[in-house]
PDB file of C-alpha atoms in Angstrom:
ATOM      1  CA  UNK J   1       0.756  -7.540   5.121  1.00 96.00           C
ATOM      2  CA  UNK J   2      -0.454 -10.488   3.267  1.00 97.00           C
ATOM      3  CA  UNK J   3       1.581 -11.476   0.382  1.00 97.00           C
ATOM      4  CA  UNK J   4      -0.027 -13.356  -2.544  1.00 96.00           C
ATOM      5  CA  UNK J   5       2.697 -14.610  -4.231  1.00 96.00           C
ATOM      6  CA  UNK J   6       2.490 -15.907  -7.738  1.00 95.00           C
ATOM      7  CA  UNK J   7       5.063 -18.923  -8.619  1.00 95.00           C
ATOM      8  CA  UNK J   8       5.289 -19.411 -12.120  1.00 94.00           C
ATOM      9  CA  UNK J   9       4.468 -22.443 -13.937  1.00 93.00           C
ATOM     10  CA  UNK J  10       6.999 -25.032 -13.000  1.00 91.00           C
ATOM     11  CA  UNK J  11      10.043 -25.199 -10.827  1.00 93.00           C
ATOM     12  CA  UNK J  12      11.933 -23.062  -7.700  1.00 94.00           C
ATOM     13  CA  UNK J  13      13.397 -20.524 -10.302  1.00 96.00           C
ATOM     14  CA  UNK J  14      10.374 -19.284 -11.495  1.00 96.00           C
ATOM     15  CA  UNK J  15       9.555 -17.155  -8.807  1.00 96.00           C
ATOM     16  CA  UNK J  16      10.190 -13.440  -9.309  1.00 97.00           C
ATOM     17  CA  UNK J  17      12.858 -11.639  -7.682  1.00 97.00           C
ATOM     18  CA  UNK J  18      10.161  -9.537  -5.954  1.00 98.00           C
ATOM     19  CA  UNK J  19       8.737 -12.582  -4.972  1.00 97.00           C
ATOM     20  CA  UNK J  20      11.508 -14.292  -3.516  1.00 97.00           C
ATOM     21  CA  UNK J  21      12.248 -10.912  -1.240  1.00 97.00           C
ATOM     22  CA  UNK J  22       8.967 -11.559   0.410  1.00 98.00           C
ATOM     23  CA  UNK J  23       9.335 -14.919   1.131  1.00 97.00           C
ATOM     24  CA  UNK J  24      12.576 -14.577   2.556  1.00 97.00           C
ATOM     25  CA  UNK J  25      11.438 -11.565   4.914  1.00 97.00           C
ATOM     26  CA  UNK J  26       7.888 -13.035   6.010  1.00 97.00           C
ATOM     27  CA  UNK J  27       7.085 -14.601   9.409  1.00 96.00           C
ATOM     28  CA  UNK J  28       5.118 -17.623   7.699  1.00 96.00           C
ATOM     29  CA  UNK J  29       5.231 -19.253   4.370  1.00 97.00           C
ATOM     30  CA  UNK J  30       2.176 -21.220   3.290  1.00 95.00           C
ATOM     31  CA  UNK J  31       1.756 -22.856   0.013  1.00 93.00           C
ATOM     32  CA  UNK J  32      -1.380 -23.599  -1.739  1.00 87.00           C
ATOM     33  CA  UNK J  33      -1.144 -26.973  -3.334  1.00 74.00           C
ATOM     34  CA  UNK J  34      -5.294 -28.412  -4.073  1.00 72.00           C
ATOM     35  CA  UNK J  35      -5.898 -26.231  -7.510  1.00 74.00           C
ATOM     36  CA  UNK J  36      -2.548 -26.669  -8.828  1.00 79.00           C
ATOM     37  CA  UNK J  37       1.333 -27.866  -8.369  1.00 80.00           C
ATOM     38  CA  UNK J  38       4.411 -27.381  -9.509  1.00 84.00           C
ATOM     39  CA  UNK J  39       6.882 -29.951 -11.306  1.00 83.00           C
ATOM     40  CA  UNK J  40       9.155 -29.740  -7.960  1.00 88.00           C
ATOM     41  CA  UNK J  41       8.737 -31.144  -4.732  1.00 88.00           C
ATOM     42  CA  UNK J  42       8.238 -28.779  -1.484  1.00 90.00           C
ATOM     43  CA  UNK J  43      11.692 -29.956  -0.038  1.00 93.00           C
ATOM     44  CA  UNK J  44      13.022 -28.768  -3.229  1.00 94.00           C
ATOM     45  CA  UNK J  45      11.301 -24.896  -2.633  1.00 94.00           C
ATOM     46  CA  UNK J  46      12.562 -25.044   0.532  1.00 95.00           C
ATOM     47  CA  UNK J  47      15.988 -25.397  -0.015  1.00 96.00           C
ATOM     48  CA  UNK J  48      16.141 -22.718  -3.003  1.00 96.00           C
ATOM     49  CA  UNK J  49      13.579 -20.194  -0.570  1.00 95.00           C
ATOM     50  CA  UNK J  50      15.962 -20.899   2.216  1.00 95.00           C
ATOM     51  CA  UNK J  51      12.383 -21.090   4.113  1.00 94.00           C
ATOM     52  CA  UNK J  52      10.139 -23.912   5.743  1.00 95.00           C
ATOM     53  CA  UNK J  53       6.881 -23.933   4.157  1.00 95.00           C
ATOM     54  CA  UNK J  54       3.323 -24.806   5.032  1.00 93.00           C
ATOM     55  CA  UNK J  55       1.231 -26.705   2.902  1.00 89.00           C
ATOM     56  CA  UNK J  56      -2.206 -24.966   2.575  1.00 85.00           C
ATOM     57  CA  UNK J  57      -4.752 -27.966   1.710  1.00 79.00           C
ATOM     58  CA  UNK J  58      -8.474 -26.890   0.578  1.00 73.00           C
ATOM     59  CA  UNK J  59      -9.723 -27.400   4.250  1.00 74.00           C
ATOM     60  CA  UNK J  60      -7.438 -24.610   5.827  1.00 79.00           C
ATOM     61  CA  UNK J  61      -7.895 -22.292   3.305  1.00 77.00           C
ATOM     62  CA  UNK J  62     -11.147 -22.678   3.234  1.00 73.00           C
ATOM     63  CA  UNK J  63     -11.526 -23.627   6.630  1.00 75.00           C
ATOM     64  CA  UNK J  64      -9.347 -22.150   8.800  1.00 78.00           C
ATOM     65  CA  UNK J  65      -8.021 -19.374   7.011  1.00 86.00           C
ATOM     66  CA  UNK J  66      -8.055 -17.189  10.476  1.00 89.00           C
ATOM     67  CA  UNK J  67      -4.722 -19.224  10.917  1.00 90.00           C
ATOM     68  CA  UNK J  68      -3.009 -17.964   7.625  1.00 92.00           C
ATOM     69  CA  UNK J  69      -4.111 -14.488   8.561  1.00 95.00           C
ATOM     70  CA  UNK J  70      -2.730 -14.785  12.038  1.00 94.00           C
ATOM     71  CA  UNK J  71      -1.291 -11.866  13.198  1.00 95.00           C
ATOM     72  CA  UNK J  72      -0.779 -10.398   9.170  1.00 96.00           C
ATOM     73  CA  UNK J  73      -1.743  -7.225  11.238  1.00 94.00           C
ATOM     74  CA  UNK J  74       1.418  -6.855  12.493  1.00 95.00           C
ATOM     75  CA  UNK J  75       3.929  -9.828  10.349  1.00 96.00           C
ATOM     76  CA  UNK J  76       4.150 -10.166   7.211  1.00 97.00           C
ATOM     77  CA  UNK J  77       2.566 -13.817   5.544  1.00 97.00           C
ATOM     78  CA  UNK J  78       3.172 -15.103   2.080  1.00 97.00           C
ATOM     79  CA  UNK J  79       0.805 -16.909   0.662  1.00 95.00           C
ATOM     80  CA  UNK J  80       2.612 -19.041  -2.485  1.00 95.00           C
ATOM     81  CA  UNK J  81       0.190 -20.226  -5.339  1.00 93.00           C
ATOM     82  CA  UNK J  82       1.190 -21.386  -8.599  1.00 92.00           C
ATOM     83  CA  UNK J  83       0.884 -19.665 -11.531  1.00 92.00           C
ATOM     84  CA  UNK J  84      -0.235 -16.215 -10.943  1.00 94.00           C
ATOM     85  CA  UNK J  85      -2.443 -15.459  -7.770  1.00 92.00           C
ATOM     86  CA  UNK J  86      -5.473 -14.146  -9.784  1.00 88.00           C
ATOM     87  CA  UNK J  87      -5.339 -15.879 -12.855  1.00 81.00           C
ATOM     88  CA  UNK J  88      -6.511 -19.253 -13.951  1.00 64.00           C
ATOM     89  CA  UNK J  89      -7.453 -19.528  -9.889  1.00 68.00           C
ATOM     90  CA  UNK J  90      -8.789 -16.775  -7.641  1.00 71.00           C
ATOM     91  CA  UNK J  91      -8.368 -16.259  -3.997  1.00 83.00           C
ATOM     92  CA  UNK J  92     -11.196 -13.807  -3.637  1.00 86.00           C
ATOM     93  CA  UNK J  93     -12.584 -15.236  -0.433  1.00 86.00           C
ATOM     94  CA  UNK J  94      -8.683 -14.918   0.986  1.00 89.00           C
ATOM     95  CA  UNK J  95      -8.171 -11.661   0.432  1.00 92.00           C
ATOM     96  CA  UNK J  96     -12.025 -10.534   1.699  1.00 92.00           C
ATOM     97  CA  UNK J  97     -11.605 -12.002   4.726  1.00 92.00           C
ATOM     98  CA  UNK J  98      -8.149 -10.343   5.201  1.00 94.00           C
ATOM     99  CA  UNK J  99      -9.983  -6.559   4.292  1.00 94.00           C
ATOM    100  CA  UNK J 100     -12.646  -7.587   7.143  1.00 94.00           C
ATOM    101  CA  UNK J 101      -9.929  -8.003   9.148  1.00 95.00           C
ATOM    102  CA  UNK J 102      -8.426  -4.738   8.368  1.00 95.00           C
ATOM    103  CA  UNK J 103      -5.110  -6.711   7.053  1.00 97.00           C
ATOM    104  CA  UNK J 104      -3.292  -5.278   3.901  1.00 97.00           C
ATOM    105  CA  UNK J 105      -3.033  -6.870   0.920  1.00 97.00           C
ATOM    106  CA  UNK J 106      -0.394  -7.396  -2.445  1.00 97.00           C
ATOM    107  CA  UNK J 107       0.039  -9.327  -4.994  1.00 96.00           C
ATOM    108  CA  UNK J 108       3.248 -10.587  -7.219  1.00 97.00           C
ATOM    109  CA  UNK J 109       2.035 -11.723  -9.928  1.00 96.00           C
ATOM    110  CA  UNK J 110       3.870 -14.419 -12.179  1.00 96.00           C
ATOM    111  CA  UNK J 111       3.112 -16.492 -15.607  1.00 94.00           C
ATOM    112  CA  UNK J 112       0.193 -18.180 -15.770  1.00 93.00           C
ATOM    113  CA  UNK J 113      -1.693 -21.005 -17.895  1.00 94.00           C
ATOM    114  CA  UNK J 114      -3.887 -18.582 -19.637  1.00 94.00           C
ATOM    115  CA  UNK J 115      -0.460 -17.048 -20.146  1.00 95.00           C
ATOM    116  CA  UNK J 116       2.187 -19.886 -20.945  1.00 96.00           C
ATOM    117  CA  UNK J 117      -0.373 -21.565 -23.535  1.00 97.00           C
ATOM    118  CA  UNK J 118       0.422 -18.710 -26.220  1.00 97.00           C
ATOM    119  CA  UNK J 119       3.749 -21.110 -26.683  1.00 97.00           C
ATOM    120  CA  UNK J 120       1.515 -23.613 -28.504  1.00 97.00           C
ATOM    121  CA  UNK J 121       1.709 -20.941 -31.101  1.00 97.00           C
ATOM    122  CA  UNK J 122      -2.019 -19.586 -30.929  1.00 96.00           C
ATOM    123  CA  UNK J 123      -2.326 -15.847 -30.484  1.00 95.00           C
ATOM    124  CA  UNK J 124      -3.597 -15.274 -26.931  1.00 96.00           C
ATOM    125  CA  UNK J 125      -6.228 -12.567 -28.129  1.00 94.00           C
ATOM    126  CA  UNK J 126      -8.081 -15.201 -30.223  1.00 95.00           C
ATOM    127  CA  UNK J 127      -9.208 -17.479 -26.723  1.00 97.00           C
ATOM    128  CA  UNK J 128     -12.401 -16.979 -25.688  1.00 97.00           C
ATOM    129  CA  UNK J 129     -13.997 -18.164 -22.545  1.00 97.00           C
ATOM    130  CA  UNK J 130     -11.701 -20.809 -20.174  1.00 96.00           C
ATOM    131  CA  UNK J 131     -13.744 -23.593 -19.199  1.00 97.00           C
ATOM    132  CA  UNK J 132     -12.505 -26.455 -16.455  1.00 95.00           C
ATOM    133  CA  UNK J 133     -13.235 -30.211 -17.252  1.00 97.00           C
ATOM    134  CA  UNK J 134     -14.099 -32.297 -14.113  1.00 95.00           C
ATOM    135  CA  UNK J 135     -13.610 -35.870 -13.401  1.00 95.00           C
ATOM    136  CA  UNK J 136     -17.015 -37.597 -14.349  1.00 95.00           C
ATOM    137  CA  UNK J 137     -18.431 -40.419 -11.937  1.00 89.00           C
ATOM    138  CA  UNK J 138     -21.044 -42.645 -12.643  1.00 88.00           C
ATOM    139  CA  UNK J 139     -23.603 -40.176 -11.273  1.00 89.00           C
ATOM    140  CA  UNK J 140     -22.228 -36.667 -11.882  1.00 91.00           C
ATOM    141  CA  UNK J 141     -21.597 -35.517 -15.239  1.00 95.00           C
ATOM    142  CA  UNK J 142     -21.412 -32.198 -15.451  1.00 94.00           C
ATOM    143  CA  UNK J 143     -21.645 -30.434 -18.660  1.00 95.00           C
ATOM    144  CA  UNK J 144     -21.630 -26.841 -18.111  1.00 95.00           C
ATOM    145  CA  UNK J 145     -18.265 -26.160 -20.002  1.00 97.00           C
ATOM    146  CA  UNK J 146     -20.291 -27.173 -23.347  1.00 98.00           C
ATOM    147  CA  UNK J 147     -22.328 -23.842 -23.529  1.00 97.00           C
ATOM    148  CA  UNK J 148     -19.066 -22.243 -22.740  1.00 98.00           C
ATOM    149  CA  UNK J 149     -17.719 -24.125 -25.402  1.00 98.00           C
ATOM    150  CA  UNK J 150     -20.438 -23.412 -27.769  1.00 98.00           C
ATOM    151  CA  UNK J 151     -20.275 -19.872 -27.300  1.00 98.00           C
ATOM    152  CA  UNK J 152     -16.814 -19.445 -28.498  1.00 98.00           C
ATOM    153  CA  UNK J 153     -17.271 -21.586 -31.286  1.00 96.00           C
ATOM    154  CA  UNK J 154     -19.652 -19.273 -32.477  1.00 96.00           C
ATOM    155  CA  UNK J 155     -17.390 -16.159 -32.601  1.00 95.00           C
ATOM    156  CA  UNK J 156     -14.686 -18.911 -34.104  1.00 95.00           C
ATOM    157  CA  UNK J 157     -12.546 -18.565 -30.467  1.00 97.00           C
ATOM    158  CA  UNK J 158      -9.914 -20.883 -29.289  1.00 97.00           C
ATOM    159  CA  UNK J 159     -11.319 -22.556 -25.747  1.00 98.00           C
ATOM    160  CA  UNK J 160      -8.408 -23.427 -23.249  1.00 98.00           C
ATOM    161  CA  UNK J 161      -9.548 -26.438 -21.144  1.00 98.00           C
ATOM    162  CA  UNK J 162      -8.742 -26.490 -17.760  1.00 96.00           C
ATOM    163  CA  UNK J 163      -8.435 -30.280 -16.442  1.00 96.00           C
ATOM    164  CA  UNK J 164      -9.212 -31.679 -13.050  1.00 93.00           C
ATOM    165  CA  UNK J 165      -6.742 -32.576 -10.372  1.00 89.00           C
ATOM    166  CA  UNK J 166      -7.573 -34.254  -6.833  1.00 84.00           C
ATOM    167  CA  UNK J 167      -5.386 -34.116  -4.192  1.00 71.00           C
ATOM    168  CA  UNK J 168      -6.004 -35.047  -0.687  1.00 61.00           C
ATOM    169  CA  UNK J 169      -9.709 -35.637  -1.908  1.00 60.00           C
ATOM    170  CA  UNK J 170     -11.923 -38.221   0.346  1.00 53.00           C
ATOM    171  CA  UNK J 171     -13.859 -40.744  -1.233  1.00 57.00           C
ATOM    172  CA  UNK J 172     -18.196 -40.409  -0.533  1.00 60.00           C
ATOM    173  CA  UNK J 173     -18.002 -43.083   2.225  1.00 61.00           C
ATOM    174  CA  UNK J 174     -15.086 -42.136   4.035  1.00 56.00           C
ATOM    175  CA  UNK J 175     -16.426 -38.580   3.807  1.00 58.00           C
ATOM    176  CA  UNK J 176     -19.919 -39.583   5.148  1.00 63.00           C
ATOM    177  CA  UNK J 177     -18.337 -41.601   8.007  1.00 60.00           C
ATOM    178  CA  UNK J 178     -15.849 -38.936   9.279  1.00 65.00           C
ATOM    179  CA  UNK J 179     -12.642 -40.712   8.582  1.00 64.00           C
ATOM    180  CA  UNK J 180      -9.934 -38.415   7.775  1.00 62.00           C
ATOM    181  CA  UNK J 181      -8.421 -40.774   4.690  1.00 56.00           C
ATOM    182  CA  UNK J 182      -7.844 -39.435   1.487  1.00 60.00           C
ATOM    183  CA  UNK J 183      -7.686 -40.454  -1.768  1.00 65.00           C
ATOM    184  CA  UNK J 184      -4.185 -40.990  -3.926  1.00 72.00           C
ATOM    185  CA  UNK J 185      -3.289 -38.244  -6.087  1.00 80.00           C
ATOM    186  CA  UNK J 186      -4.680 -38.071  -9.885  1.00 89.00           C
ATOM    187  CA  UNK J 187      -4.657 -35.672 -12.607  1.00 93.00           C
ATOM    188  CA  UNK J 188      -6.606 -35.760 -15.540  1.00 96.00           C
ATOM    189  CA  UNK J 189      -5.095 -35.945 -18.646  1.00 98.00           C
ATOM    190  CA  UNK J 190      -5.427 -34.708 -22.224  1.00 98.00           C
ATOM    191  CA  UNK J 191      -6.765 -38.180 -23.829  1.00 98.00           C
ATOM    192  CA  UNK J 192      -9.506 -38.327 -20.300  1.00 98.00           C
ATOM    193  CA  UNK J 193     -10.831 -34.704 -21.301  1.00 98.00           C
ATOM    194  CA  UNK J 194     -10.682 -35.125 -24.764  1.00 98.00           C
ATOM    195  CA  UNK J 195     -13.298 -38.799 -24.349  1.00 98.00           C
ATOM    196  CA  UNK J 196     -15.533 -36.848 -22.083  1.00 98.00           C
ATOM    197  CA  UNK J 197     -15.635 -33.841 -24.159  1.00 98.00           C
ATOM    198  CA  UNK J 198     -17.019 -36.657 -26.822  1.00 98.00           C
ATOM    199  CA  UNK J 199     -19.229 -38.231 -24.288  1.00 97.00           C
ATOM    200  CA  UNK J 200     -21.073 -34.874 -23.765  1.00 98.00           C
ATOM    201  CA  UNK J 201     -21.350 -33.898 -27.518  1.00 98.00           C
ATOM    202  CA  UNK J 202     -22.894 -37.327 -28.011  1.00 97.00           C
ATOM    203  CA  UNK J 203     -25.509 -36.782 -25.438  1.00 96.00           C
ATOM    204  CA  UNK J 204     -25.811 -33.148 -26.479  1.00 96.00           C
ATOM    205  CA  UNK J 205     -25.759 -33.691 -30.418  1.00 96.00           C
ATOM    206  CA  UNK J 206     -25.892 -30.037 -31.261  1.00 97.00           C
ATOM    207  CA  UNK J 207     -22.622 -29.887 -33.422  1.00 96.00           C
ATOM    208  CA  UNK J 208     -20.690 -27.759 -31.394  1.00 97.00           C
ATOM    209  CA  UNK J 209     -17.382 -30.303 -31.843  1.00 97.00           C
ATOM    210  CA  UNK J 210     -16.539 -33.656 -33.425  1.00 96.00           C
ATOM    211  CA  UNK J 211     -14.350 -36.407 -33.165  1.00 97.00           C
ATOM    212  CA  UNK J 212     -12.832 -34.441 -36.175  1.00 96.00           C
ATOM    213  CA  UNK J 213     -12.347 -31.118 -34.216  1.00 96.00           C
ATOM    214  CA  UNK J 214      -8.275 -30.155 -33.833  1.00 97.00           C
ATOM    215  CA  UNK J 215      -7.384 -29.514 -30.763  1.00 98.00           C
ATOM    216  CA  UNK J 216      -3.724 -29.207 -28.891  1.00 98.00           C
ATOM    217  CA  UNK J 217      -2.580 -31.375 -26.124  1.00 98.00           C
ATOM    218  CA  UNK J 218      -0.142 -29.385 -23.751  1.00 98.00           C
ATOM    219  CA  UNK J 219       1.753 -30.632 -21.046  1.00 97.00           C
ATOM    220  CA  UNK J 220       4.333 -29.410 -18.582  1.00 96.00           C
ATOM    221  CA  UNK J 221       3.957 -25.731 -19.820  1.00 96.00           C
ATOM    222  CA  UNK J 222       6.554 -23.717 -18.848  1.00 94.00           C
ATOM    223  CA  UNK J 223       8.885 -26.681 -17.804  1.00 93.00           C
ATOM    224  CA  UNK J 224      11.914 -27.993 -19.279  1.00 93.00           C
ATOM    225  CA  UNK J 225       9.536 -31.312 -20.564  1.00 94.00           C
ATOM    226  CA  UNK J 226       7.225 -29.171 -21.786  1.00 97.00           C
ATOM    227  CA  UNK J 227       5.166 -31.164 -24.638  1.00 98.00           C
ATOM    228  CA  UNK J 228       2.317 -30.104 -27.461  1.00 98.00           C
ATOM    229  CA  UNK J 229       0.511 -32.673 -29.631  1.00 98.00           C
ATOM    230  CA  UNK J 230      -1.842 -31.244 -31.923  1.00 98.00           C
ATOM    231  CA  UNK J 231      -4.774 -33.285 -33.746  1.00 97.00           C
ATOM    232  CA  UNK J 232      -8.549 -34.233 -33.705  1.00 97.00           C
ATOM    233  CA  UNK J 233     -10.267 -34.963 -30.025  1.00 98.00           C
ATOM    234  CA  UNK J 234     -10.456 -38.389 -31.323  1.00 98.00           C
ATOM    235  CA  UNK J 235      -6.650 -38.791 -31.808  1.00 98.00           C
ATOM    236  CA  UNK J 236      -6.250 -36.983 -28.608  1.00 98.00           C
ATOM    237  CA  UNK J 237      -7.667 -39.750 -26.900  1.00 98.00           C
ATOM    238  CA  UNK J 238      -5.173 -42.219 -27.407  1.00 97.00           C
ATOM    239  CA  UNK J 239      -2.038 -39.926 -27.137  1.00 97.00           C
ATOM    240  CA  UNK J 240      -1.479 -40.137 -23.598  1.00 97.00           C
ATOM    241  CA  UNK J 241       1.601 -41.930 -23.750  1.00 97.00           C
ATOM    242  CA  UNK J 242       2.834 -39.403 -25.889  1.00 97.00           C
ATOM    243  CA  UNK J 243       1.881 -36.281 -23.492  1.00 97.00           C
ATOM    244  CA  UNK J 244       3.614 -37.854 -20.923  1.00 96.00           C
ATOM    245  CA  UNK J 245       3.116 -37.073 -16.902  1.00 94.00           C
ATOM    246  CA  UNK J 246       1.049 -34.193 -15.672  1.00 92.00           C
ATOM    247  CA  UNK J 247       0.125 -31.533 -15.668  1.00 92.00           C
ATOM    248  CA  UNK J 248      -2.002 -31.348 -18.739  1.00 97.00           C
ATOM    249  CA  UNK J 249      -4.624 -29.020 -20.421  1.00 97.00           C
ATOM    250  CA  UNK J 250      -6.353 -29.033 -24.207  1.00 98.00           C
ATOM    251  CA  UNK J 251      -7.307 -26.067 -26.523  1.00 98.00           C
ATOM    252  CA  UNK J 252      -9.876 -26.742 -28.929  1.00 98.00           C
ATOM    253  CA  UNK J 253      -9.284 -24.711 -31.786  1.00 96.00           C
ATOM    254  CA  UNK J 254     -11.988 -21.950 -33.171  1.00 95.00           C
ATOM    255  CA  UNK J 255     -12.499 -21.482 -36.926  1.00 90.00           C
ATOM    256  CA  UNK J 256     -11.019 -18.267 -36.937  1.00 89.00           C
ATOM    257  CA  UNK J 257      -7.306 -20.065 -36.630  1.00 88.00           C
ATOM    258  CA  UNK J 258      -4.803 -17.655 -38.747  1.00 88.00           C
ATOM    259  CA  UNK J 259      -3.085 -19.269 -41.200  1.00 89.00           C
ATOM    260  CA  UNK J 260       0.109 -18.455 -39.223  1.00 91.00           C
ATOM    261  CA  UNK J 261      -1.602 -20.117 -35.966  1.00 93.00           C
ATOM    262  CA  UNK J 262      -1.699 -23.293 -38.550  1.00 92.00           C
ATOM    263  CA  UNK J 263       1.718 -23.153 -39.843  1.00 92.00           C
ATOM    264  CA  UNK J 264       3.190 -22.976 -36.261  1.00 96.00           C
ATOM    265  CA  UNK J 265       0.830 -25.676 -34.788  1.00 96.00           C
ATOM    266  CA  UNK J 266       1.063 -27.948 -37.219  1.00 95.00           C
ATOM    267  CA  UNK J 267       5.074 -29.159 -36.249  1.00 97.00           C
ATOM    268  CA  UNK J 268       3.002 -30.618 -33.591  1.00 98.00           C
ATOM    269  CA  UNK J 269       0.336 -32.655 -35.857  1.00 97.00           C
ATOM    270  CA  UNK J 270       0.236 -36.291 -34.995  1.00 97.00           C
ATOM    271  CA  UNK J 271      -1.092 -36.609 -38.348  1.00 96.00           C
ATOM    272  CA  UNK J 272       0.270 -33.793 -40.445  1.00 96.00           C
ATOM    273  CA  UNK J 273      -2.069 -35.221 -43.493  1.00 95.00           C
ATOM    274  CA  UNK J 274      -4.760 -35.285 -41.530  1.00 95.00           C
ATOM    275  CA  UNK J 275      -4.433 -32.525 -39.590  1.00 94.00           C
ATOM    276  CA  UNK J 276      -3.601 -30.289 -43.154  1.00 93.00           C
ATOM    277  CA  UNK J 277      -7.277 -31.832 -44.942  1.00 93.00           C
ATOM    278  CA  UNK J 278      -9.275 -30.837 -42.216  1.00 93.00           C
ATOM    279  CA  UNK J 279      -8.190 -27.421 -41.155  1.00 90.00           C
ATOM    280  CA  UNK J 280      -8.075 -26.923 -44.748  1.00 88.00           C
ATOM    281  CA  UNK J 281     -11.736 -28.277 -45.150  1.00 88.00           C
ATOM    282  CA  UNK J 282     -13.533 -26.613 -41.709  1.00 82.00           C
ATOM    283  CA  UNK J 283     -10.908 -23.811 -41.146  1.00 78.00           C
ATOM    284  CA  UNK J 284      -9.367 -22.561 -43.798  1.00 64.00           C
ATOM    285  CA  UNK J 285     -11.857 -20.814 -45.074  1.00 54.00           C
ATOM    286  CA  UNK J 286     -12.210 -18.082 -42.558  1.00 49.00           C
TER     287      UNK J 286
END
């Protein structure tokens, strides 16, 4: 069988108790660590698991994911991701090429971001669409997540923004010349998505946001650190200090915000004045 084994949001003990059975009985332990990570080290998982664990980087799961599937005919393999398998990332091409191979299948599944954000106080059933913001470069800006954006807007839907993280990423030239060395780590964070999200609607100029939109910082969801900072994209941009280390994520607020969204939101206001006038002004009112 092949295990995919959801890990919570943030440390060793957020693994389910079904979860931690498998991991304890399977032949291999492989951890998926390019889309997301936790707030632990691996040393630290392996000490709780009672387990050595492999670190699945994009090129062997993408790559050479005949040698996670080894012998799942007959063994059992857990496959740890973090968060829940299926939710803010998918391993469909995993678990197809597992079926081909006539290997069966489960999940665990555990809390995810799309799950852990409702502690920002917005009600979960008034997100739209999730969109992911990408580092720019100077020659790839990618803008796709705006008609996502705008789309929600227009039903007055809260957009969670998923933000970029490279690890074990090659730069173009060492890429183009073979050479296995890879970039430091970095994570985007709140104030970095919030200035490109500005960048774009200055380019695009059709009024989906505005420096004035309110939006909510979070950070560390689901840890013991975890942090929300609510205000406009414009004061999200400078309030990087305040979020603190990674992971981060944004929600830009839709017009339909309840008035008990507000109240609970709002203990989080950089600016309570400011963040009071204009939900009164441009949300309110729904």
């Amino acid at each position: 069988m092949l295990y995919l084994v959801g890990l919570g949001l943030a440390d060793e003990t957020d693994i389910t108790v079904k979860g931690l059975e498998i991991v304890k009985k399977a032949s291999r332990v492989y951890l998926e660590a390019y889309t997301s990570i936790l707030l632990v080290d691996q040393s630290v998982l392996e000490t709780y698991y009672g387990r050595s664990i492999v670190i699945a980087d994009r090129e062997m799961v993408e790559s050479n994911s005949d040698e996670i599937l080894r012998d799942a005919q007959t063994e059992d393999v857990a496959f740890l991701v973090v968060g829940d398998p299926f939710g803010a990332t998918t391993h469909t091409d995993l678990v197809l090429r597992a079926r081909e191979l006539a290997i069966p299948v489960a999940a665990v599944p555990n809390a995810s971001i799309l799950s852990g954000i409702g502690a920002a106080g917005l009600q979960l059933y008034n997100f739209g669409q999730t969109v992911s913001m990408v580092f720019f470069t100077d020659s790839w800006r990618p803008a796709s997540f705006y008609d996502r954006i705008k789309e929600n807007r227009a039903i007055g839907l809260h957009t969670l923004v998923l933000l970029d993280i490279k690890v074990k990423e090659q730069s173009l030239e060492n890429l183009a010349r073979g050479r296995r060395v890879y970039e430091p780590p970095r994570y985007m964070t709140v104030g970095q998505c919030a200035q490109q999200m500005l960048e774009i609607e200055e380019e695009k100029g059709e009024g989906v946001y505005s420096p004035d939109s309110l939006a909510i910082g979070a950070a560390r969801v689901g840890g013991k650190e975890q942090k929300f900072v609510a205000g406009t994209l414009r004061e999200l941009c400078d309030a990087d200090e305040v979020m603190g280390p990674p992971l981060h994520s944004l929600v830009l607020l839709g017009r339909r915000t309840h008035e008990l969204e507000h109240e609970f939101v709002r203990d989080f206001a950089l600016n309570k004045e400011t963040w009071d006038r204009i939900w009164k002004a441009e949300y309110g009112k729904q």
